[in-house]
């Protein structure tokens, strides 16, 4: 593929507009889909997106649209840039318009985003031959002050991507790295799913800041919210995450190592480490418990991690404690619509079936196995 | 018995000195035991304890001592007024000096204080025929600024007492109510144990104030620490406590009803209720996670409640979540020395055996049962 690759960005928030503008500036053919007519109109009226920051210029789009079918038809790559709690609905909207050979990238997938997208297609009886990839994080530090304008403050290095099935990794990586050489390949979607740092960095500190959130005090999420005890507990949670990775044969990076590598900060504990990170200086703490830090990062982060861990006998009791407490405090049943293995359709797979599914995207039936 | 009753107060802290002084002012013969020589000397030098507040006067003691045997010999009633984490050690110290007919009152017993005391005696092979009672709270709101001086700010109404075995309730109540008509009889030690309000009011708010505790902010435990979400969660925890009571046939008072009755305050939720309580106006929040609110109220409060609940199939998942999180945050194994049913020696009792034990203090052996 060349710059003739047609990219469709699904989601016109900060990340989606930054990516659409950036790709268009690079010279790609880009469409943008959003549910808000006002966003779409603002972009179409000016013909594209103004980008500033570490990328500067005007990215001229083919079009923005609220018509998902129009957005998808003829596109080579679809990039979903939306909250994880919307992924399922987006998959359902996309399904009727998909065609063979398309690449879908969930950016980021939170935990098990690719599994969930594939489950929607399988349940819908889709016969389309597509590749579903996910990244472990958003590639940009960015913001959008109004429709049609995006500020890219930074582009992350070593963002991970993996494909379901993993046999498609090479093809997806080739297409994606042409535009984003910062992206590297992960072994499989378990690696990207377990590298979702939000699952350890958001729910536990949020819960342990409950009174601060509901107080009159303004506070800084990392600099003040990650106290010594909270930081140590997050590191313990992170050890559970690393142990899940080990059980599935994927090598993950510890949160402490991540900070050292990504921000060149290092200290004896996590609380001091985040306080040394100038990128966190102005990140305010929330003033309401009901934010994505719980509503998304528990059902789409901690819960699938917990269930993956339990499937291989890993001790995930700290993660479980936090997920349960989040459900109790918010009076929510995050297991109902969250990414449980049952909801993902993978709860009854034996270890070798699961490995096979990740590698090939197909499920061996018992009958097939009998004849092997 | 008359004012000739000899009371030994075990523990020379706020509560112990207040009680010793108060009883002596009433005209009883009183001894006080403490481990600190300085406390004992200060009291002996002036011959007793100065009391002010709602009780005023000088309570002349028989003696204060660091010699547990001297304190106990010849006493009719021993009152243990000490942190629950010291109860076991106190029982071990008392055992060699106990004699038939003595009444031991654990004041308060936290949860399962009487079971624990009895377990020490049974394990030690004690053949002494004594009654072990417990109250559900301390009868005083009090403080002691220095040894020999106590301020009694208030005396609680309707404090509950129960005896192990429950067959001793009448006798204990008769002795105790002569001095303290504010005390009422509970059905059995499960009722007093489950009426330990600290188990619901301390650990959960403490944990959900972790960042506040480790911040630079001074805060008020009830007025600021019990935010709307935290208050609602405590009420949910309290429902688990009430359900445990129901499973054992004891009628408990809800925390909301308690505030209405004890402080004449009432609001639509717990957060508002405690903020309306002027008695809580000046109660500061702790600035260290390692206080009795977790170190005592989890192993000696929540954990025995959880295990009693599970023994009868009650959902105690909120209590469990808080107890586990306390262990994780403090890196403590509260089950090791805490009041688990195993540590209390009652884990293997069937429901009818347990009921029999509570009523009679004796355990039917399998052999005895075969011949029944």
XYZ file of C-alpha atoms in Angstrom:
744
model
C 0.000 0.000 0.000
C 1.074 3.585 -0.453
C -0.310 6.991 0.397
C -3.313 5.814 -1.572
C -4.375 3.956 1.585
C -7.801 5.194 2.595
C -8.193 5.689 6.336
C -11.524 6.065 8.089
C -11.379 7.470 11.577
C -14.393 6.499 13.667
C -14.837 9.053 16.428
C -14.388 12.827 16.262
C -13.107 13.526 19.762
C -9.611 14.697 20.698
C -7.877 11.545 19.531
C -9.933 11.015 16.396
C -9.532 14.549 15.086
C -5.809 14.559 15.879
C -5.344 11.316 13.985
C -7.494 12.344 11.003
C -5.693 15.666 10.700
C -2.266 14.097 11.135
C -2.857 11.375 8.510
C -4.241 13.927 6.035
C -1.184 16.148 6.558
C 0.972 13.083 5.800
C -0.867 12.813 2.482
C -3.270 9.979 3.091
C -6.891 9.895 1.982
C -8.886 10.296 5.177
C -12.548 10.240 6.168
C -13.941 10.939 9.615
C -17.115 9.530 11.140
C -18.838 11.017 14.149
C -22.339 10.856 15.599
C -22.536 14.627 16.129
C -23.771 16.558 13.084
C -22.234 19.786 14.429
C -18.745 18.257 14.524
C -19.124 16.827 11.042
C -20.473 20.124 9.644
C -17.682 22.192 11.199
C -15.049 19.937 9.613
C -16.764 19.785 6.209
C -17.298 23.555 6.143
C -13.565 24.163 6.366
C -12.666 21.021 4.418
C -10.513 19.464 7.088
C -8.769 19.848 10.429
C -6.278 22.449 11.635
C -3.487 20.782 13.622
C -0.915 22.445 15.822
C 1.648 21.316 18.383
C 4.333 18.810 17.438
C 2.489 18.382 14.091
C 1.423 21.553 12.329
C -0.692 22.151 9.264
C -4.102 21.739 7.729
C -5.223 18.209 7.060
C -7.667 18.191 4.150
C -10.136 15.299 4.532
C -12.102 13.502 1.827
C -15.146 14.148 3.996
C -16.606 13.927 7.470
C -19.939 12.176 7.858
C -22.523 10.861 10.276
C -23.240 8.028 7.792
C -21.235 5.003 8.914
C -21.790 3.177 5.625
C -20.451 6.101 3.593
C -17.478 6.362 5.964
C -16.551 2.690 5.652
C -17.209 1.806 1.991
C -13.925 1.780 0.106
C -11.744 2.389 3.153
C -8.658 0.251 3.672
C -8.216 0.893 7.369
C -10.856 1.774 9.973
C -9.528 3.254 13.195
C -11.920 3.280 16.136
C -10.968 6.166 18.443
C -13.705 6.116 21.061
C -14.349 5.204 24.693
C -14.243 1.455 25.251
C -17.799 1.442 26.545
C -18.888 2.421 23.005
C -16.839 -0.192 21.146
C -19.542 -2.812 21.047
C -22.134 -0.436 19.654
C -19.615 0.818 17.090
C -18.888 -2.750 15.998
C -22.612 -3.331 15.532
C -22.896 -0.164 13.425
C -19.888 -1.057 11.288
C -20.759 -4.690 10.612
C -23.222 -4.274 7.702
C -20.773 -2.072 5.771
C -17.563 -4.054 6.192
C -15.885 -5.707 3.227
C -13.165 -8.318 2.748
C -9.615 -7.202 3.399
C -10.391 -4.249 5.600
C -8.266 -3.669 8.654
C -9.980 -2.466 11.830
C -7.790 -0.891 14.484
C -9.240 -0.233 17.917
C -7.111 2.620 19.154
C -6.843 1.953 22.007
C -8.658 -1.304 22.668
C -8.624 -1.040 26.472
C -8.544 -4.729 27.484
C -9.955 -7.307 25.054
C -11.327 -4.758 22.589
C -10.468 -6.971 19.626
C -12.188 -9.965 21.216
C -15.315 -7.906 21.751
C -15.366 -6.549 18.187
C -14.901 -10.027 16.762
C -17.652 -11.401 18.991
C -20.079 -8.865 17.519
C -19.166 -9.943 13.982
C -19.341 -13.655 14.831
C -22.685 -13.274 16.601
C -23.996 -11.310 13.616
C -23.026 -14.138 11.272
C -20.567 -11.926 9.390
C -18.535 -13.835 6.783
C -16.258 -10.876 6.064
C -12.547 -11.666 6.023
C -11.108 -8.745 7.979
C -8.339 -8.235 10.512
C -9.144 -6.711 13.899
C -6.216 -5.037 15.613
C -5.879 -3.122 18.845
C -3.318 -0.804 20.384
C -2.560 -0.661 24.095
C -2.874 3.113 24.361
C -3.673 6.229 22.346
C -0.644 7.301 20.314
C -1.173 10.993 21.035
C -1.123 13.295 23.993
C -3.624 15.704 22.496
C -6.643 17.909 22.922
C -9.290 19.458 20.714
C -10.680 22.778 21.834
C -13.400 22.866 19.183
C -14.491 20.846 16.123
C -11.988 21.165 13.305
C -9.026 22.052 15.527
C -6.627 19.648 17.223
C -3.467 20.135 19.276
C -0.996 17.255 19.265
C 1.168 17.774 22.349
C 3.193 14.611 21.914
C 3.415 11.358 19.974
C 4.196 8.265 22.027
C 7.053 5.924 21.189
C 6.755 2.145 21.206
C 2.986 1.988 21.172
C 2.045 -1.667 20.812
C -0.303 -3.145 18.243
C -1.540 -6.715 17.778
C -4.080 -8.392 15.540
C -6.803 -10.944 16.025
C -5.890 -13.374 14.551
C -2.194 -13.009 15.394
C -1.435 -14.477 11.954
C -2.421 -11.041 10.626
C 0.143 -9.153 12.729
C 2.649 -8.734 9.893
C 0.190 -7.278 7.422
C -1.319 -4.830 9.912
C 2.083 -3.751 11.143
C 3.248 -3.045 7.577
C 0.255 -0.798 6.836
C 0.319 0.995 10.166
C 4.048 1.576 10.441
C 4.148 3.281 7.066
C 2.201 6.107 8.699
C 3.263 5.570 12.305
C 6.794 4.214 12.659
C 6.377 4.797 16.416
C 4.146 1.712 16.575
C 5.697 -1.678 17.280
C 4.271 -5.172 17.022
C 3.098 -7.124 20.049
C 2.942 -10.909 20.135
C -0.839 -11.046 20.198
C -3.901 -9.222 21.508
C -3.308 -10.561 25.006
C -0.116 -8.531 25.142
C -1.830 -5.307 24.033
C -4.811 -6.011 26.301
C -2.648 -6.579 29.342
C -0.535 -3.507 28.558
C -3.595 -1.339 29.258
C -2.005 0.689 32.048
C -5.256 2.510 32.804
C -6.576 -0.619 34.490
C -3.975 -0.326 37.222
C -3.471 3.454 37.276
C -7.108 4.572 37.383
C -9.588 2.518 39.447
C -7.549 1.908 42.606
C -6.281 5.475 43.098
C -9.770 6.769 42.300
C -11.433 4.606 44.949
C -8.779 5.383 47.534
C -9.410 9.079 46.818
C -13.173 8.807 47.314
C -13.330 11.343 50.125
C -10.958 13.706 48.284
C -13.164 13.513 45.191
C -16.249 14.348 47.241
C -14.503 17.032 49.308
C -14.178 20.751 48.621
C -10.473 20.321 47.865
C -9.086 20.630 44.354
C -6.398 18.008 43.897
C -3.882 16.711 41.385
C -4.575 13.157 40.250
C -1.012 11.862 40.195
C 0.935 14.369 42.260
C -1.444 14.274 45.212
C -3.713 11.288 44.572
C -0.970 8.674 44.393
C 0.128 8.808 48.046
C 2.830 6.428 49.337
C 0.354 3.723 50.391
C -1.717 4.095 47.221
C 1.401 3.963 45.054
C 2.656 0.820 46.772
C -0.746 -0.807 46.324
C -0.772 0.069 42.613
C 2.625 -1.605 42.259
C 1.153 -4.697 43.937
C -1.782 -4.579 41.493
C 0.724 -4.256 38.688
C 2.481 -7.425 39.849
C -0.801 -9.274 39.383
C -0.981 -7.889 35.832
C 2.579 -9.037 35.111
C 1.756 -12.477 36.506
C -1.234 -12.782 34.158
C 1.064 -11.949 31.251
C 3.526 -14.584 32.354
C 0.746 -17.183 32.525
C -0.075 -16.459 28.873
C 3.533 -16.288 27.728
C 3.605 -12.569 26.987
C 6.329 -10.337 28.365
C 4.894 -7.133 29.829
C 6.560 -3.993 31.076
C 6.135 -3.066 34.728
C 4.629 0.306 35.492
C 7.836 1.422 37.215
C 9.906 0.425 34.176
C 7.418 2.221 31.916
C 7.892 5.509 33.772
C 11.635 5.142 33.614
C 11.561 4.486 29.878
C 8.777 6.827 28.769
C 9.475 9.795 31.012
C 13.040 9.185 32.242
C 11.819 9.383 35.831
C 12.802 6.965 38.523
C 12.414 6.855 42.299
C 12.257 4.272 45.033
C 8.469 4.014 44.932
C 5.586 4.837 42.607
C 4.338 7.819 44.614
C 7.673 9.586 44.276
C 8.033 8.485 40.669
C 4.796 10.092 39.493
C 5.581 13.233 41.486
C 8.860 13.516 39.574
C 7.015 13.372 36.262
C 6.452 16.915 34.971
C 3.935 15.605 32.421
C 1.615 14.976 35.375
C 2.034 18.386 36.971
C -1.301 19.770 35.852
C -3.476 16.666 35.655
C -6.309 17.459 38.010
C -8.196 14.927 40.044
C -11.856 14.346 39.266
C -14.611 15.823 41.435
C -17.122 13.068 40.701
C -16.702 9.305 41.226
C -18.677 8.550 38.062
C -15.994 9.050 35.395
C -14.288 6.811 32.841
C -11.650 6.029 35.495
C -14.212 3.665 37.001
C -17.055 3.398 34.469
C -14.689 2.349 31.672
C -11.506 1.105 33.319
C -13.261 -1.389 35.580
C -15.607 -3.167 33.110
C -13.262 -2.822 30.109
C -9.948 -3.126 31.970
C -9.840 -4.752 35.379
C -12.667 -7.231 34.846
C -11.273 -8.892 31.694
C -7.808 -8.939 33.321
C -9.247 -10.604 36.424
C -11.055 -13.225 34.376
C -8.061 -13.923 32.155
C -5.968 -14.314 35.307
C -8.402 -16.663 36.986
C -8.668 -18.787 33.836
C -4.978 -19.642 34.349
C -4.993 -19.778 38.143
C -3.249 -16.447 38.735
C -3.839 -14.682 42.064
C -5.747 -11.529 41.139
C -7.251 -10.864 44.543
C -6.166 -7.224 44.660
C -7.739 -6.529 41.274
C -10.903 -8.316 42.369
C -11.126 -6.270 45.550
C -10.940 -3.014 43.614
C -13.428 -4.115 40.951
C -15.934 -5.250 43.574
C -15.566 -2.092 45.605
C -16.117 -0.004 42.466
C -19.343 -1.913 41.829
C -20.476 -1.444 45.428
C -19.654 2.268 45.597
C -21.343 3.089 42.303
C -24.161 0.549 42.650
C -23.223 -0.856 39.250
C -23.057 -4.405 37.950
C -19.973 -4.074 35.769
C -20.137 -7.774 34.949
C -23.399 -7.417 33.063
C -22.094 -5.482 30.054
C -18.403 -5.579 30.912
C -15.821 -7.686 29.142
C -16.265 -10.901 31.053
C -14.969 -13.998 29.285
C -18.576 -15.096 28.960
C -19.609 -11.862 27.261
C -16.552 -12.187 25.015
C -17.543 -15.750 24.102
C -14.276 -17.264 25.302
C -15.219 -18.553 28.741
C -15.539 -22.175 27.770
C -12.338 -22.510 25.776
C -9.675 -24.862 27.010
C -6.116 -23.485 27.072
C -5.131 -25.005 23.713
C -8.384 -23.928 22.069
C -7.840 -20.406 23.349
C -4.274 -20.290 22.024
C -5.560 -21.556 18.687
C -8.296 -18.925 18.624
C -5.831 -16.104 19.285
C -3.498 -17.345 16.565
C -6.100 -18.124 13.882
C -9.306 -16.375 14.897
C -11.163 -19.628 14.432
C -12.530 -22.010 16.934
C -11.941 -25.683 16.546
C -15.184 -27.488 17.057
C -15.132 -30.728 19.000
C -16.017 -32.540 15.836
C -13.032 -31.134 13.973
C -10.809 -32.071 16.872
C -12.010 -35.633 16.827
C -10.729 -36.039 13.279
C -7.374 -34.377 13.871
C -24.302 -8.401 96.447
C -24.101 -4.889 97.791
C -21.576 -2.077 97.776
C -19.303 -4.729 99.250
C -18.799 -5.955 95.689
C -15.097 -5.787 94.866
C -14.372 -4.532 91.365
C -11.027 -4.906 89.625
C -10.504 -2.709 86.609
C -7.919 -4.127 84.238
C -6.472 -1.278 82.206
C -5.566 2.231 83.342
C -6.372 4.192 80.182
C -9.189 6.718 79.722
C -11.966 4.199 80.130
C -10.386 2.189 82.936
C -9.584 5.208 85.106
C -13.017 6.719 84.517
C -14.688 3.491 85.559
C -12.478 2.899 88.588
C -13.002 6.461 89.802
C -16.744 6.359 89.139
C -17.255 3.038 90.951
C -15.208 4.209 93.920
C -17.237 7.420 94.115
C -20.375 5.232 94.163
C -18.909 3.508 97.218
C -17.632 0.248 95.791
C -14.335 -1.367 96.688
C -12.156 -0.906 93.623
C -8.704 -1.996 92.472
C -6.986 -0.989 89.262
C -4.423 -2.975 87.320
C -2.149 -1.496 84.694
C 1.123 -2.501 83.087
C 2.659 0.956 83.522
C 4.333 1.505 86.894
C 4.100 5.297 86.498
C 0.302 5.150 86.166
C -0.008 2.862 89.172
C 2.339 5.000 91.281
C 0.528 8.245 90.435
C -2.796 6.740 91.503
C -1.410 5.134 94.667
C 0.398 8.332 95.674
C -2.865 10.243 95.786
C -4.874 7.222 96.903
C -7.323 7.247 94.022
C -8.665 9.070 90.986
C -10.036 12.586 90.601
C -13.117 12.575 88.382
C -14.838 15.522 86.796
C -17.503 16.084 84.152
C -20.945 14.510 84.546
C -19.529 12.625 87.565
C -17.508 14.651 90.043
C -15.462 13.672 93.064
C -12.496 11.737 94.291
C -12.716 7.991 93.972
C -10.580 6.363 96.658
C -9.267 2.996 95.459
C -8.184 -0.004 97.529
C -4.996 0.058 95.464
C -3.562 0.217 91.993
C -1.018 -2.422 91.008
C 1.040 -3.911 88.224
C 0.605 -7.326 89.873
C -2.271 -9.084 88.117
C -2.568 -11.755 90.808
C -2.889 -9.173 93.572
C -5.465 -7.293 91.485
C -7.645 -10.349 90.889
C -7.517 -12.303 94.175
C -10.675 -11.656 96.141
C -12.365 -9.565 93.458
C -15.974 -10.267 92.537
C -15.989 -8.587 89.154
C -13.084 -8.067 86.758
C -13.642 -5.447 84.075
C -11.242 -5.529 81.134
C -11.019 -2.005 79.678
C -8.334 -2.354 77.029
C -7.885 -2.475 73.264
C -9.275 -5.672 71.764
C -5.886 -6.624 70.346
C -4.694 -7.010 73.964
C -7.623 -9.115 75.188
C -6.020 -12.460 74.488
C -2.837 -11.580 76.335
C -4.860 -10.207 79.240
C -6.852 -13.448 79.422
C -3.592 -15.400 79.550
C -2.319 -13.180 82.374
C -5.550 -13.479 84.347
C -6.053 -17.227 84.027
C -3.744 -18.461 86.845
C -5.355 -16.084 89.371
C -9.035 -16.648 88.609
C -11.337 -18.293 91.125
C -14.816 -19.814 91.050
C -17.719 -17.406 90.893
C -15.843 -14.441 89.460
C -17.471 -12.397 86.747
C -15.289 -11.112 83.920
C -16.658 -8.248 81.850
C -14.905 -7.296 78.650
C -15.829 -3.674 78.266
C -16.171 -3.465 75.366
C -15.593 -6.861 73.813
C -15.349 -5.642 70.207
C -16.672 -8.682 68.292
C -16.353 -12.121 69.919
C -14.320 -10.921 72.880
C -16.043 -13.385 75.225
C -15.408 -16.279 72.845
C -11.728 -15.373 72.716
C -11.380 -15.082 76.501
C -13.104 -18.406 77.003
C -10.898 -20.041 74.379
C -7.805 -18.998 76.335
C -9.223 -20.549 79.514
C -10.307 -23.742 77.747
C -6.958 -24.110 75.977
C -5.192 -23.568 79.304
C -7.213 -26.361 80.893
C -8.826 -23.993 83.383
C -11.520 -25.661 85.506
C -12.653 -22.375 87.047
C -16.406 -21.789 87.038
C -16.630 -18.165 85.983
C -18.913 -16.080 83.793
C -17.460 -14.128 80.884
C -19.533 -11.154 79.794
C -19.011 -8.490 77.161
C -20.519 -5.109 76.388
C -21.002 -3.777 72.883
C -19.365 -0.422 73.563
C -17.622 1.612 76.254
C -20.182 3.110 78.624
C -18.359 6.443 78.852
C -17.458 9.282 76.586
C -14.346 10.191 78.533
C -10.743 11.231 78.542
C -7.833 11.134 80.939
C -5.311 13.918 80.641
C -2.854 12.385 83.098
C -2.702 9.401 85.485
C -5.059 9.855 88.399
C -7.400 12.245 86.620
C -10.413 11.364 84.478
C -13.098 13.427 82.767
C -16.412 11.699 82.152
C -18.116 13.717 79.405
C -21.132 11.461 79.111
C -22.583 8.102 80.159
C -24.306 6.119 77.439
C -27.825 4.800 77.779
C -28.886 1.292 76.805
C -25.406 -0.173 76.614
C -25.815 -3.898 75.994
C -24.256 -6.710 77.986
C -24.383 -10.474 77.481
C -22.703 -13.435 79.089
C -21.039 -16.578 77.847
C -22.825 -18.819 78.696
C -26.104 -16.990 78.148
C -27.495 -18.911 81.127
C -25.424 -16.489 83.251
C -27.068 -13.364 81.808
C -29.411 -12.821 84.767
C -26.735 -12.990 87.420
C -24.322 -10.691 85.568
C -27.063 -8.198 84.806
C -28.069 -8.059 88.458
C -24.535 -7.284 89.637
C -23.794 -4.802 86.876
C -27.060 -2.888 86.923
C -26.718 -2.172 90.624
C -23.824 0.099 89.671
C -24.827 0.914 86.099
C -28.595 1.008 85.561
C -27.814 2.352 82.053
C -26.807 -1.177 81.035
C -29.410 -3.523 79.557
C -29.314 -7.239 78.865
C -28.759 -8.643 75.389
C -29.930 -12.081 74.315
C -26.433 -13.512 74.062
C -22.874 -12.616 73.131
C -23.731 -12.729 69.424
C -25.986 -9.750 69.971
C -23.318 -7.725 71.789
C -20.663 -8.836 69.286
C -22.743 -7.813 66.294
C -23.672 -4.492 67.929
C -20.021 -3.445 67.665
C -20.651 -0.350 65.553
C -16.931 0.339 65.151
C -16.718 -2.517 62.663
C -18.915 -0.630 60.229
C -18.054 2.969 61.157
C -14.259 2.711 61.173
C -12.565 0.518 58.557
C -14.537 1.492 55.431
C -14.438 5.266 55.924
C -10.758 5.018 56.863
C -9.836 3.142 53.685
C -11.922 5.436 51.501
C -10.068 8.366 53.100
C -6.617 6.920 52.378
C -5.457 9.864 50.298
C -6.928 12.358 52.786
C -5.075 10.618 55.633
C -1.788 10.800 53.711
C -2.389 14.370 52.478
C -1.416 17.655 54.100
C -5.077 18.388 54.897
C -6.423 18.272 58.433
C -9.890 16.726 58.323
C -12.809 15.812 60.557
C -13.473 12.073 60.697
C -17.266 12.148 60.603
C -18.099 15.610 59.336
C -15.772 15.435 56.353
C -14.724 11.792 56.097
C -18.221 10.359 55.740
C -19.014 11.784 52.291
C -22.332 10.919 50.570
C -20.904 7.879 48.740
C -18.998 6.683 51.798
C -22.069 7.107 54.004
C -24.251 5.150 51.602
C -21.662 2.383 51.463
C -21.502 2.215 55.272
C -25.298 1.809 55.340
C -24.920 -1.068 52.861
C -22.254 -2.599 55.116
C -24.626 -2.145 58.024
C -27.314 -4.092 56.168
C -24.918 -7.027 55.999
C -24.440 -6.758 59.781
C -28.211 -6.710 60.338
C -28.575 -9.754 58.078
C -26.016 -11.671 60.132
C -28.007 -10.847 63.247
C -31.178 -12.088 61.627
C -29.471 -15.350 60.670
C -28.640 -15.920 64.348
C -31.993 -14.802 65.673
C -30.803 -11.603 67.340
C -32.498 -8.283 66.715
C -29.969 -5.523 66.035
C -30.361 -1.793 65.715
C -29.468 -0.181 62.400
C -26.826 2.525 62.450
C -29.357 5.097 61.214
C -31.781 4.152 63.992
C -28.936 4.325 66.518
C -28.133 7.928 65.578
C -31.770 8.879 65.815
C -32.100 7.299 69.250
C -28.735 8.153 70.797
C -28.236 11.635 69.405
C -31.721 12.654 68.226
C -30.348 13.317 64.749
C -31.987 12.164 61.585
C -31.472 12.891 57.894
C -32.097 11.202 54.584
C -28.651 9.625 54.448
C -25.780 8.757 56.785
C -23.476 11.499 55.546
C -25.984 14.194 56.471
C -26.886 12.403 59.691
C -23.343 12.417 61.087
C -22.894 16.040 59.993
C -25.928 16.960 62.063
C -24.423 15.327 65.134
C -22.699 17.993 67.269
C -20.943 15.271 69.285
C -18.850 14.648 66.163
C -17.977 18.270 65.518
C -14.426 18.068 66.789
C -13.484 14.462 66.100
C -10.440 14.771 63.889
C -9.470 12.327 61.191
C -6.292 10.339 61.627
C -3.097 11.244 59.779
C -1.753 7.694 59.666
C -3.442 4.589 58.226
C -2.022 2.413 60.989
C -4.464 3.133 63.823
C -6.971 1.064 65.796
C -9.588 1.957 63.155
C -7.950 -0.691 60.970
C -5.506 -2.577 63.229
C -8.235 -3.394 65.770
C -11.563 -2.990 64.013
C -10.684 -5.277 61.107
C -9.230 -8.322 62.939
C -11.459 -7.949 66.031
C -14.574 -6.599 64.297
C -15.079 -7.150 60.603
C -13.324 -10.513 60.361
C -15.374 -12.322 63.046
C -18.554 -10.731 61.620
C -17.638 -11.959 58.126
C -16.962 -15.469 59.361
C -20.121 -15.611 61.458
C -22.065 -14.440 58.404
C -20.528 -16.983 56.075
C -21.170 -19.785 58.576
C -24.902 -19.119 58.025
C -24.750 -18.287 54.329
C -25.191 -14.526 54.687
C -23.850 -12.297 51.895
C -21.005 -10.366 53.508
C -19.209 -9.424 50.314
C -18.936 -5.737 51.187
C -17.385 -6.528 54.551
C -15.001 -8.970 52.895
C -13.921 -6.397 50.338
C -13.038 -3.889 53.048
C -11.228 -6.432 55.225
C -9.155 -7.658 52.283
C -8.293 -4.175 51.133
C -7.190 -3.289 54.674
C -4.875 -6.303 54.665
C -3.487 -5.366 51.248
C -2.938 -1.696 52.066
C -1.231 -2.383 55.387
C 0.532 -5.569 54.274
C -0.997 -7.365 57.235
C -2.471 -10.831 57.612
C -5.343 -10.002 59.941
C -6.530 -13.594 59.787
C -3.436 -14.885 61.557
C -4.131 -13.461 65.016
C -7.572 -12.037 64.305
C -10.813 -13.478 65.602
C -11.426 -16.045 62.927
C -13.811 -18.823 63.901
C -10.826 -21.161 63.773
C -8.826 -19.039 66.194
C -11.909 -18.839 68.423
C -12.264 -22.620 68.336
C -15.792 -22.543 66.946
C -15.194 -23.153 63.246
C -16.202 -26.789 63.252
C -19.431 -26.472 65.245
C -22.684 -27.338 63.558
C -25.518 -24.835 64.020
C -27.131 -26.726 66.898
C -23.793 -27.301 68.612
C -23.012 -23.597 68.303
C -26.373 -22.591 69.770
C -25.772 -25.039 72.621
C -22.295 -23.618 73.228
C -23.592 -20.059 73.429
C -26.340 -21.056 75.851
C -24.317 -23.353 78.113
C -20.648 -22.646 77.424
C -20.082 -26.353 76.974
C -19.477 -28.339 73.888
C -21.282 -31.585 73.304
C -18.747 -34.149 72.204
C -19.683 -36.533 69.436
C -19.593 -39.326 71.966
C -22.063 -37.591 74.240
C -24.298 -36.927 71.279
C -24.334 -40.580 70.312
C -25.854 -41.406 73.651
C -28.424 -38.602 73.676
